[in-house]
Amino acid sequence: AQKVTQAQTEISVVEKEDVTLDCVYETRDTTYYLFWYKQPPSGELVFLIRRNSFDEQNEISGRYSWNFQKSTSSFNFTITASQVVDSAVYFCALSESVIQGAQKLVFGQGTRLTINP
Amino acid sequence: EAGVAQSPRYKIIEKRQSVAFWCNPISGHATLYWYQQILGQGPKLLIQFQNNGVVDDSQLPKDRFSAERLKGVDSTLKIQPAKLEDSAVYLCASSLALVGQGYGYTFGSGTRLTVV
């Protein structure tokens, strides 16, 4: 069965520090997709990134970067030069195929990130 | 394109009462999901529809929760009777249902339910 583990429940850093959020997953499929979502205090889930299991290239988007390693089943997320606006709960999620051609999205427990000024 | 619409935004009910939530997915999205997010936890899938058929309802407490998507478009999630532990945000999401394509999931703003 699918499983996503975010071992860090809460992280608190001072603004401008770099911070890495860990994500480890379990799946039986060879084709799957990994996601990161941000949930600010307002509550909506904001999509950040989607990677498929065949693309292990690291990705950088501004201050955000993602490191995908199939060998360790990890998909870690790094924020460089953190800002107060980055404060939110971050969720890692795994999507794999299920019956009837649909896909199922399973979330980790989330990491609450607090950036202090 | 319009996003996933959910209503109401907030609901407060007493335990043992019933409540219903509505979701209208993005046009053309065949797959619709209902998630329950208890405070401090990640969203948990309750039920997944493919058009008007149920794909997965293994985590739906069927003694009190029900959901339907009669015409394969909008959906209703009902709780009857509600318990205190049902207090949570109920999120609806939709996606294109193409195997192996990994299209993104679009989430609604959620309904925050408080059972007192």
Coordinates of N, CA and C in Angstrom, one line a residue:
Chain A
A1 N 0.8 -1.2 0.0 CA 0.0 0.0 0.0 C 0.9 1.3 0.0
Q2 N 0.3 2.3 -0.5 CA 1.0 3.6 -0.5 C 1.2 4.1 0.9
K3 N 2.4 4.8 1.1 CA 2.6 5.4 2.4 C 3.5 6.6 2.2
V4 N 3.3 7.7 2.8 CA 4.2 8.8 2.8 C 4.5 9.2 4.2
T5 N 5.8 9.4 4.5 CA 6.2 9.7 5.8 C 7.0 11.1 5.8
Q6 N 6.5 12.0 6.6 CA 7.2 13.2 6.8 C 7.5 13.2 8.3
A7 N 8.8 12.9 8.6 CA 9.2 12.7 10.0 C 9.3 14.0 10.8
Q8 N 9.4 15.1 10.1 CA 9.6 16.4 10.8 C 8.2 16.9 11.0
T9 N 7.7 17.0 12.3 CA 6.4 17.5 12.5 C 6.4 19.0 12.5
E10 N 7.4 19.6 13.1 CA 7.5 21.1 13.1 C 9.0 21.5 12.9
I11 N 9.2 22.6 12.2 CA 10.5 23.1 12.0 C 10.4 24.6 12.2
S12 N 11.3 25.2 12.9 CA 11.3 26.6 13.1 C 12.7 27.2 12.9
V13 N 12.8 28.1 12.0 CA 14.1 28.7 11.6 C 14.0 30.2 11.6
V14 N 15.1 30.9 11.6 CA 15.1 32.3 11.4 C 15.2 32.7 10.0
E15 N 14.5 33.8 9.7 CA 14.5 34.2 8.3 C 15.9 34.3 7.6
K16 N 15.9 33.9 6.4 CA 17.1 33.8 5.5 C 17.9 32.6 5.7
E17 N 17.5 31.7 6.6 CA 18.2 30.4 6.7 C 17.6 29.5 5.7
D18 N 18.4 28.5 5.3 CA 17.9 27.5 4.4 C 17.3 26.4 5.2
V19 N 16.3 25.7 4.7 CA 15.6 24.7 5.4 C 15.2 23.6 4.4
T20 N 15.3 22.3 4.9 CA 14.9 21.2 4.1 C 13.9 20.4 4.8
L21 N 12.8 20.1 4.0 CA 11.7 19.3 4.5 C 11.8 17.9 3.9
D22 N 11.8 16.9 4.7 CA 12.1 15.5 4.3 C 10.7 14.8 3.9
C23 N 10.8 13.9 3.0 CA 9.7 13.1 2.6 C 10.2 11.7 2.1
V24 N 9.6 10.7 2.7 CA 10.0 9.3 2.3 C 8.7 8.6 1.9
Y25 N 8.7 7.8 0.9 CA 7.5 7.2 0.4 C 7.7 5.7 0.2
E26 N 6.5 5.0 0.2 CA 6.5 3.6 -0.1 C 5.4 3.3 -1.2
T27 N 5.8 2.6 -2.2 CA 4.8 2.2 -3.2 C 5.3 0.9 -3.9
R28 N 4.3 0.2 -4.4 CA 4.6 -1.0 -5.2 C 4.7 -0.8 -6.7
D29 N 4.2 0.4 -7.1 CA 4.2 0.7 -8.5 C 5.6 1.1 -9.0
T30 N 5.8 0.9 -10.3 CA 7.0 1.5 -11.0 C 6.7 2.9 -11.6
T31 N 5.4 3.1 -11.8 CA 5.0 4.4 -12.3 C 4.1 5.1 -11.3
Y32 N 4.6 6.2 -10.8 CA 3.9 7.0 -9.8 C 4.3 8.4 -9.9
Y33 N 3.6 9.3 -9.1 CA 3.9 10.7 -9.1 C 4.0 11.2 -7.7
L34 N 4.9 12.1 -7.5 CA 5.1 12.7 -6.2 C 4.8 14.2 -6.3
F35 N 4.2 14.7 -5.2 CA 3.8 16.1 -5.2 C 4.2 16.8 -3.9
W36 N 4.3 18.1 -3.9 CA 4.4 18.9 -2.7 C 3.3 19.9 -2.8
Y37 N 2.6 20.1 -1.7 CA 1.6 21.1 -1.5 C 1.9 22.0 -0.3
K38 N 1.5 23.3 -0.4 CA 1.7 24.2 0.7 C 0.3 24.6 1.2
Q39 N 0.1 24.6 2.5 CA -1.2 24.9 3.1 C -0.9 26.1 4.1
P40 N -1.2 27.3 3.6 CA -1.0 28.5 4.5 C -2.1 28.5 5.5
P41 N -2.0 29.5 6.4 CA -3.1 29.6 7.5 C -4.5 29.7 6.9
S42 N -4.6 30.2 5.7 CA -6.0 30.4 5.2 C -6.6 29.0 4.8
G43 N -5.8 28.0 4.7 CA -6.4 26.6 4.6 C -6.4 26.0 3.3
E44 N -6.2 26.7 2.2 CA -6.3 26.1 0.9 C -5.0 25.3 0.6
L45 N -5.1 24.3 -0.2 CA -3.9 23.5 -0.6 C -3.4 24.1 -1.9
V46 N -2.1 24.6 -1.8 CA -1.5 25.2 -3.0 C -0.5 24.2 -3.6
F47 N -0.7 23.9 -4.9 CA 0.2 23.0 -5.6 C 1.6 23.6 -5.8
L48 N 2.6 22.9 -5.5 CA 4.0 23.4 -5.7 C 4.7 22.7 -6.8
I49 N 4.7 21.4 -6.8 CA 5.4 20.6 -7.8 C 4.9 19.2 -8.0
R50 N 5.0 18.7 -9.2 CA 4.7 17.3 -9.5 C 5.9 16.7 -10.2
R51 N 6.3 15.5 -9.8 CA 7.4 14.8 -10.5 C 7.0 13.3 -10.8
N52 N 7.3 12.8 -11.9 CA 7.0 11.4 -12.2 C 8.2 10.5 -11.8
S53 N 7.9 9.3 -11.7 CA 8.9 8.3 -11.1 C 10.1 8.1 -12.1
F54 N 9.9 8.5 -13.3 CA 11.0 8.2 -14.3 C 11.9 9.4 -14.5
D55 N 11.6 10.5 -13.8 CA 12.4 11.7 -13.9 C 13.1 12.1 -12.6
E56 N 14.4 11.7 -12.5 CA 15.0 11.9 -11.2 C 15.9 13.2 -11.2
Q57 N 15.7 14.0 -12.2 CA 16.4 15.3 -12.2 C 15.9 16.2 -11.1
N58 N 16.9 16.8 -10.4 CA 16.5 17.8 -9.4 C 15.9 19.0 -10.1
E59 N 15.0 19.7 -9.4 CA 14.4 20.8 -10.0 C 14.5 22.0 -9.1
I60 N 14.7 23.2 -9.7 CA 14.8 24.4 -9.0 C 13.8 25.4 -9.5
S61 N 13.1 26.1 -8.6 CA 12.2 27.1 -9.0 C 12.3 28.3 -8.0
G62 N 13.1 29.3 -8.4 CA 13.4 30.4 -7.5 C 14.1 29.9 -6.3
R63 N 13.5 30.2 -5.1 CA 14.1 29.8 -3.9 C 13.8 28.3 -3.5
Y64 N 13.0 27.7 -4.3 CA 12.6 26.3 -4.0 C 13.4 25.3 -4.8
S65 N 13.7 24.2 -4.2 CA 14.4 23.1 -5.0 C 13.9 21.8 -4.4
W66 N 13.9 20.8 -5.3 CA 13.5 19.5 -4.9 C 14.5 18.4 -5.3
N67 N 14.8 17.5 -4.4 CA 15.7 16.4 -4.7 C 15.0 15.1 -4.6
F68 N 14.9 14.4 -5.8 CA 14.2 13.2 -5.9 C 15.2 12.0 -6.0
Q69 N 15.2 11.1 -5.1 CA 16.2 9.9 -5.1 C 15.4 8.7 -5.0
K70 N 15.2 7.9 -6.1 CA 14.5 6.7 -6.1 C 15.2 5.6 -5.2
S71 N 16.5 5.7 -5.2 CA 17.3 4.7 -4.4 C 16.9 4.7 -2.9
T72 N 16.6 5.8 -2.4 CA 16.2 6.0 -1.0 C 14.7 6.3 -0.8
S73 N 14.0 6.3 -1.9 CA 12.5 6.6 -1.9 C 12.3 7.9 -1.2
S74 N 13.0 8.9 -1.6 CA 12.9 10.2 -0.9 C 12.6 11.3 -1.9
F75 N 11.9 12.3 -1.5 CA 11.6 13.5 -2.4 C 11.6 14.7 -1.5
N76 N 12.8 15.2 -1.2 CA 13.0 16.3 -0.2 C 12.9 17.7 -0.9
F77 N 12.5 18.6 -0.1 CA 12.1 20.0 -0.5 C 13.0 21.0 0.3
T78 N 13.7 21.8 -0.4 CA 14.6 22.8 0.2 C 14.1 24.2 -0.1
I79 N 14.0 25.0 0.9 CA 13.7 26.5 0.7 C 15.0 27.2 1.0
T80 N 15.5 27.9 0.1 CA 16.8 28.7 0.3 C 16.4 30.1 0.7
A81 N 17.2 30.7 1.6 CA 16.9 32.1 2.1 C 15.5 32.2 2.4
S82 N 15.0 31.5 3.4 CA 13.6 31.5 3.8 C 13.1 32.9 4.1
Q83 N 11.8 33.0 3.9 CA 11.1 34.3 4.2 C 9.9 34.0 5.1
V84 N 9.5 35.0 5.8 CA 8.3 34.8 6.7 C 7.1 34.3 6.0
V85 N 6.9 34.7 4.7 CA 5.8 34.3 3.9 C 5.8 32.8 3.6
D86 N 7.0 32.1 3.9 CA 7.0 30.7 3.6 C 6.4 29.9 4.8
S87 N 6.1 30.6 5.8 CA 5.5 29.9 7.0 C 4.1 29.3 6.6
A88 N 4.0 28.0 6.8 CA 2.9 27.2 6.3 C 3.1 25.8 6.7
V89 N 2.1 25.0 6.5 CA 2.2 23.5 6.6 C 2.5 23.0 5.2
Y90 N 3.5 22.1 5.1 CA 3.8 21.6 3.7 C 3.6 20.1 3.7
F91 N 2.9 19.6 2.7 CA 2.5 18.2 2.6 C 3.2 17.6 1.3
C92 N 3.8 16.4 1.5 CA 4.3 15.6 0.5 C 3.2 14.6 0.2
A93 N 3.0 14.3 -1.1 CA 1.9 13.3 -1.5 C 2.4 12.4 -2.6
L94 N 1.8 11.3 -2.7 CA 2.1 10.2 -3.6 C 0.9 9.8 -4.4
S95 N 1.0 9.8 -5.7 CA -0.2 9.3 -6.5 C 0.3 8.1 -7.3
E96 N -0.6 7.1 -7.3 CA -0.3 5.9 -8.1 C -1.6 5.4 -8.7
S97 N -1.5 4.6 -9.7 CA -2.7 4.1 -10.4 C -3.5 3.1 -9.5
V98 N -4.8 3.2 -9.6 CA -5.6 2.2 -8.9 C -6.5 1.6 -10.0
I99 N -7.5 0.9 -9.6 CA -8.4 0.2 -10.6 C -9.2 1.2 -11.4
Q100 N -9.8 0.8 -12.4 CA -10.7 1.6 -13.3 C -10.0 2.8 -13.9
G101 N -8.6 2.8 -14.0 CA -7.9 3.8 -14.6 C -7.8 5.1 -13.9
A102 N -8.1 5.1 -12.6 CA -8.0 6.3 -11.8 C -6.7 6.3 -11.0
Q103 N -6.4 7.5 -10.5 CA -5.2 7.6 -9.7 C -5.6 8.0 -8.3
K104 N -4.9 7.6 -7.3 CA -5.2 7.9 -5.9 C -4.0 8.7 -5.3
L105 N -4.4 9.8 -4.6 CA -3.4 10.7 -4.0 C -3.4 10.5 -2.5
V106 N -2.3 10.1 -1.9 CA -2.1 9.9 -0.5 C -1.1 10.9 0.1
F107 N -1.5 11.5 1.2 CA -0.7 12.6 1.8 C 0.1 12.1 3.0
G108 N 1.2 12.8 3.2 CA 1.9 12.6 4.5 C 1.2 13.4 5.6
Q109 N 1.8 13.4 6.8 CA 1.2 14.1 7.9 C 1.5 15.6 7.9
G110 N 2.4 16.0 7.1 CA 2.7 17.4 7.0 C 3.8 17.9 7.9
T111 N 4.5 18.9 7.5 CA 5.5 19.6 8.3 C 5.1 21.0 8.5
R112 N 5.0 21.5 9.7 CA 4.6 22.9 10.0 C 5.9 23.7 10.0
L113 N 6.1 24.6 9.1 CA 7.3 25.4 9.0 C 7.0 26.8 9.5
T114 N 7.8 27.2 10.4 CA 7.6 28.6 11.0 C 8.9 29.3 10.7
I115 N 8.8 30.5 10.0 CA 10.0 31.3 9.7 C 9.9 32.5 10.6
N116 N 10.8 32.7 11.5 CA 10.8 33.8 12.4 C 11.6 35.0 11.9
P117 N 11.1 36.2 12.1 CA 11.8 37.4 11.6 C 13.0 37.7 12.4
Chain B
E1 N -9.7 28.8 -16.1 CA -10.9 27.9 -15.9 C -11.3 28.1 -14.4
A2 N -12.6 27.8 -14.2 CA -13.1 27.9 -12.8 C -12.5 26.8 -12.0
G3 N -12.3 27.0 -10.7 CA -11.8 26.0 -9.8 C -12.8 25.1 -9.3
V4 N -12.5 24.3 -8.3 CA -13.4 23.4 -7.7 C -14.2 24.2 -6.7
A5 N -15.5 24.1 -6.8 CA -16.4 24.9 -5.9 C -16.9 24.0 -4.8
Q6 N -16.9 24.6 -3.6 CA -17.4 23.8 -2.4 C -18.3 24.8 -1.6
S7 N -19.4 24.2 -1.1 CA -20.2 25.0 -0.1 C -20.8 24.0 0.9
P8 N -21.1 24.5 2.1 CA -20.8 25.9 2.6 C -19.3 26.0 2.9
R9 N -18.9 27.1 3.3 CA -17.5 27.3 3.7 C -17.3 26.9 5.1
Y10 N -18.3 27.2 5.9 CA -18.2 26.8 7.4 C -19.6 26.3 7.8
K11 N -19.5 25.4 8.7 CA -20.8 24.8 9.3 C -20.5 24.4 10.7
I12 N -21.5 24.8 11.6 CA -21.4 24.4 13.0 C -22.7 23.7 13.3
I13 N -22.6 22.4 13.8 CA -23.8 21.7 14.1 C -23.6 21.0 15.5
E14 N -24.7 20.6 16.0 CA -24.6 19.8 17.3 C -24.5 18.3 17.0
K15 N -23.9 17.6 17.9 CA -23.7 16.2 17.7 C -25.1 15.5 17.5
R16 N -25.1 14.5 16.7 CA -26.3 13.7 16.3 C -27.1 14.4 15.2
Q17 N -26.8 15.6 14.9 CA -27.5 16.3 13.7 C -26.9 15.8 12.4
S18 N -27.5 16.1 11.3 CA -27.0 15.7 10.0 C -26.5 17.0 9.3
V19 N -25.6 16.7 8.3 CA -25.0 17.8 7.5 C -24.7 17.3 6.2
A20 N -24.7 18.2 5.2 CA -24.3 17.9 3.8 C -23.4 18.9 3.2
F21 N -22.5 18.4 2.5 CA -21.5 19.3 1.8 C -21.6 19.1 0.3
W22 N -21.4 20.1 -0.5 CA -21.6 20.1 -1.9 C -20.2 20.4 -2.6
C23 N -20.0 19.7 -3.7 CA -18.8 20.0 -4.5 C -19.1 20.0 -6.0
N24 N -18.6 21.0 -6.7 CA -18.7 21.0 -8.1 C -17.3 21.0 -8.7
P25 N -16.9 19.9 -9.4 CA -15.5 19.9 -9.8 C -15.2 20.7 -11.1
I26 N -14.0 20.7 -11.5 CA -13.6 21.4 -12.7 C -14.3 20.7 -13.9
S27 N -14.8 21.4 -14.8 CA -15.5 20.8 -16.0 C -14.6 19.9 -16.7
G28 N -15.1 18.7 -17.0 CA -14.3 17.7 -17.7 C -13.5 16.8 -16.9
H29 N -13.4 17.1 -15.6 CA -12.6 16.2 -14.7 C -13.5 15.0 -14.3
A30 N -13.1 13.8 -14.7 CA -13.9 12.6 -14.4 C -13.7 12.1 -13.0
T31 N -12.6 12.4 -12.4 CA -12.4 11.8 -11.0 C -12.6 12.9 -10.0
L32 N -13.3 12.5 -9.0 CA -13.7 13.4 -7.9 C -13.3 12.7 -6.5
Y33 N -12.7 13.5 -5.7 CA -12.3 13.0 -4.4 C -12.8 13.8 -3.2
W34 N -13.2 13.1 -2.1 CA -13.5 13.8 -0.9 C -12.4 13.4 0.1
Y35 N -11.8 14.4 0.8 CA -10.8 14.2 1.8 C -11.3 14.8 3.1
Q36 N -10.9 14.2 4.2 CA -11.2 14.7 5.5 C -9.8 15.1 6.1
Q37 N -9.7 16.4 6.6 CA -8.5 16.8 7.2 C -8.8 17.3 8.6
I38 N -8.4 16.4 9.6 CA -8.5 16.8 11.0 C -7.4 17.7 11.4
L39 N -7.6 18.6 12.2 CA -6.6 19.6 12.6 C -5.3 18.9 13.0
G40 N -4.2 19.4 12.4 CA -2.9 18.9 12.7 C -2.5 17.6 11.9
Q41 N -3.4 17.2 11.0 CA -3.1 16.0 10.2 C -3.1 16.2 8.7
G42 N -2.6 15.3 8.0 CA -2.7 15.4 6.5 C -4.1 15.0 6.0
P43 N -4.5 15.4 4.9 CA -5.8 15.0 4.3 C -5.9 13.5 4.2
K44 N -7.0 12.9 4.5 CA -7.3 11.5 4.4 C -8.4 11.3 3.4
L45 N -8.1 10.4 2.4 CA -9.1 10.1 1.4 C -10.3 9.4 2.0
L46 N -11.5 9.9 1.8 CA -12.8 9.3 2.2 C -13.4 8.4 1.1
I47 N -13.5 9.1 -0.1 CA -14.1 8.4 -1.2 C -13.6 9.0 -2.5
Q48 N -13.5 8.1 -3.5 CA -13.1 8.6 -4.8 C -14.1 8.1 -5.9
F49 N -14.5 9.0 -6.7 CA -15.4 8.7 -7.8 C -14.7 8.7 -9.1
Q50 N -15.1 7.8 -10.0 CA -14.7 8.0 -11.4 C -16.0 8.1 -12.2
N51 N -16.3 9.3 -12.7 CA -17.6 9.6 -13.3 C -18.6 9.4 -12.2
N52 N -19.6 8.6 -12.3 CA -20.6 8.4 -11.2 C -20.4 7.1 -10.5
G53 N -19.2 6.4 -10.7 CA -19.0 5.2 -10.0 C -17.9 5.4 -8.9
V54 N -18.1 4.6 -7.9 CA -17.1 4.6 -6.7 C -15.9 3.8 -7.0
V55 N -14.7 4.4 -7.0 CA -13.5 3.7 -7.1 C -12.9 3.1 -5.8
D56 N -13.0 4.0 -4.8 CA -12.5 3.6 -3.5 C -13.2 4.3 -2.4
D57 N -13.8 3.5 -1.5 CA -14.5 4.1 -0.3 C -14.1 3.3 0.9
S58 N -12.9 2.8 0.9 CA -12.5 1.9 1.9 C -12.3 2.6 3.3
Q59 N -12.1 3.9 3.3 CA -11.9 4.7 4.5 C -13.1 5.5 4.9
L60 N -14.2 5.3 4.2 CA -15.5 6.0 4.5 C -16.2 5.3 5.6
P61 N -16.5 6.0 6.7 CA -17.3 5.4 7.8 C -18.7 5.2 7.3
K62 N -19.1 4.1 6.7 CA -20.3 4.0 6.0 C -21.5 3.9 7.0
D63 N -21.3 3.8 8.2 CA -22.5 3.8 9.1 C -23.0 5.2 9.3
R64 N -22.2 6.2 9.0 CA -22.7 7.5 9.2 C -22.4 8.5 8.0
F65 N -21.5 8.1 7.2 CA -21.1 8.9 6.0 C -21.7 8.3 4.7
S66 N -22.2 9.2 3.8 CA -22.6 8.7 2.5 C -22.2 9.8 1.5
A67 N -22.0 9.4 0.3 CA -21.6 10.3 -0.8 C -22.2 9.8 -2.1
E68 N -22.6 10.8 -2.9 CA -23.1 10.4 -4.2 C -22.6 11.4 -5.3
R69 N -22.6 10.9 -6.5 CA -22.2 11.7 -7.6 C -23.1 11.2 -8.8
L70 N -24.4 11.5 -8.7 CA -25.4 10.9 -9.5 C -25.2 11.1 -11.0
K71 N -24.9 12.2 -11.5 CA -24.7 12.5 -12.9 C -23.3 12.6 -13.4
G72 N -22.4 12.2 -12.5 CA -21.0 12.2 -12.9 C -20.4 13.6 -12.9
V73 N -21.1 14.6 -12.3 CA -20.5 15.9 -12.2 C -20.4 16.3 -10.8
D74 N -21.4 17.0 -10.2 CA -21.2 17.5 -8.8 C -21.5 16.3 -7.9
S75 N -21.1 16.6 -6.6 CA -21.2 15.5 -5.6 C -21.6 16.1 -4.3
T76 N -22.3 15.2 -3.5 CA -22.7 15.6 -2.1 C -22.1 14.6 -1.2
L77 N -21.6 15.0 -0.1 CA -21.1 14.2 1.0 C -22.0 14.5 2.2
K78 N -22.6 13.5 2.9 CA -23.5 13.6 4.0 C -22.9 12.9 5.2
I79 N -23.2 13.5 6.4 CA -22.9 12.9 7.6 C -24.2 12.8 8.5
Q80 N -24.5 11.6 8.9 CA -25.8 11.5 9.7 C -25.7 10.2 10.5
P81 N -25.7 10.3 11.8 CA -25.6 11.5 12.6 C -24.1 11.9 12.9
A82 N -23.9 13.2 13.1 CA -22.5 13.6 13.3 C -22.0 13.3 14.7
K83 N -20.7 13.1 14.8 CA -20.1 12.9 16.1 C -19.0 14.0 16.3
L84 N -18.6 14.2 17.5 CA -17.6 15.3 17.8 C -16.4 15.1 17.0
E85 N -16.0 13.8 16.8 CA -14.7 13.5 16.1 C -14.8 13.8 14.6
D86 N -16.0 14.2 14.1 CA -16.1 14.5 12.7 C -15.7 15.9 12.4
S87 N -15.4 16.7 13.5 CA -15.0 18.1 13.3 C -13.7 18.1 12.5
A88 N -13.7 18.7 11.3 CA -12.6 18.7 10.4 C -12.9 19.6 9.2
V89 N -11.9 19.7 8.4 CA -12.1 20.4 7.1 C -12.3 19.3 6.0
Y90 N -13.4 19.4 5.3 CA -13.7 18.5 4.2 C -13.3 19.1 2.9
L91 N -12.4 18.4 2.2 CA -11.8 19.0 1.0 C -12.3 18.1 -0.2
C92 N -12.7 18.8 -1.2 CA -13.1 18.2 -2.5 C -12.0 18.4 -3.5
A93 N -11.6 17.5 -4.3 CA -10.6 17.7 -5.3 C -11.1 16.9 -6.6
S94 N -10.6 17.4 -7.7 CA -10.9 16.7 -9.0 C -9.6 16.6 -9.8
S95 N -9.7 15.6 -10.8 CA -8.5 15.5 -11.7 C -9.0 14.8 -12.9
L96 N -8.2 15.0 -14.0 CA -8.4 14.2 -15.2 C -8.0 12.7 -14.8
A97 N -8.7 11.8 -15.4 CA -8.4 10.4 -15.0 C -7.8 9.6 -16.2
L98 N -6.5 9.9 -16.4 CA -5.8 9.2 -17.5 C -4.6 8.4 -16.8
V99 N -4.7 7.2 -17.0 CA -3.7 6.3 -16.3 C -2.3 6.6 -16.8
G100 N -1.4 6.8 -15.9 CA 0.0 7.0 -16.2 C 0.3 8.5 -16.6
Q101 N -0.7 9.3 -16.6 CA -0.5 10.7 -17.0 C -0.1 11.6 -15.8
G102 N -0.6 11.2 -14.6 CA -0.3 12.0 -13.4 C -0.7 13.4 -13.5
Y103 N -1.9 13.7 -14.1 CA -2.3 15.1 -14.1 C -2.6 15.5 -12.7
G104 N -2.4 16.8 -12.5 CA -2.5 17.4 -11.1 C -3.9 17.3 -10.6
Y105 N -4.0 17.5 -9.3 CA -5.2 17.5 -8.6 C -5.6 18.9 -8.2
T106 N -6.8 19.3 -8.4 CA -7.2 20.7 -8.0 C -8.1 20.6 -6.8
F107 N -7.8 21.3 -5.8 CA -8.5 21.2 -4.5 C -9.5 22.5 -4.4
G108 N -10.6 22.2 -3.8 CA -11.5 23.3 -3.4 C -11.0 23.9 -2.1
S109 N -11.7 25.0 -1.7 CA -11.3 25.7 -0.5 C -11.7 25.0 0.8
G110 N -12.5 24.0 0.7 CA -12.9 23.2 1.8 C -14.1 23.7 2.6
T111 N -14.7 22.8 3.3 CA -15.8 23.1 4.3 C -15.3 22.8 5.7
R112 N -15.2 23.8 6.5 CA -14.8 23.6 7.9 C -16.0 23.2 8.7
L113 N -16.1 22.0 9.2 CA -17.2 21.5 10.1 C -16.8 21.5 11.5
T114 N -17.6 22.1 12.4 CA -17.4 22.0 13.8 C -18.6 21.4 14.4
V115 N -18.4 20.3 15.1 CA -19.5 19.6 15.8 C -19.4 19.8 17.3
V116 N -20.4 20.4 17.9 CA -20.4 20.7 19.3 C -21.4 19.9 20.1

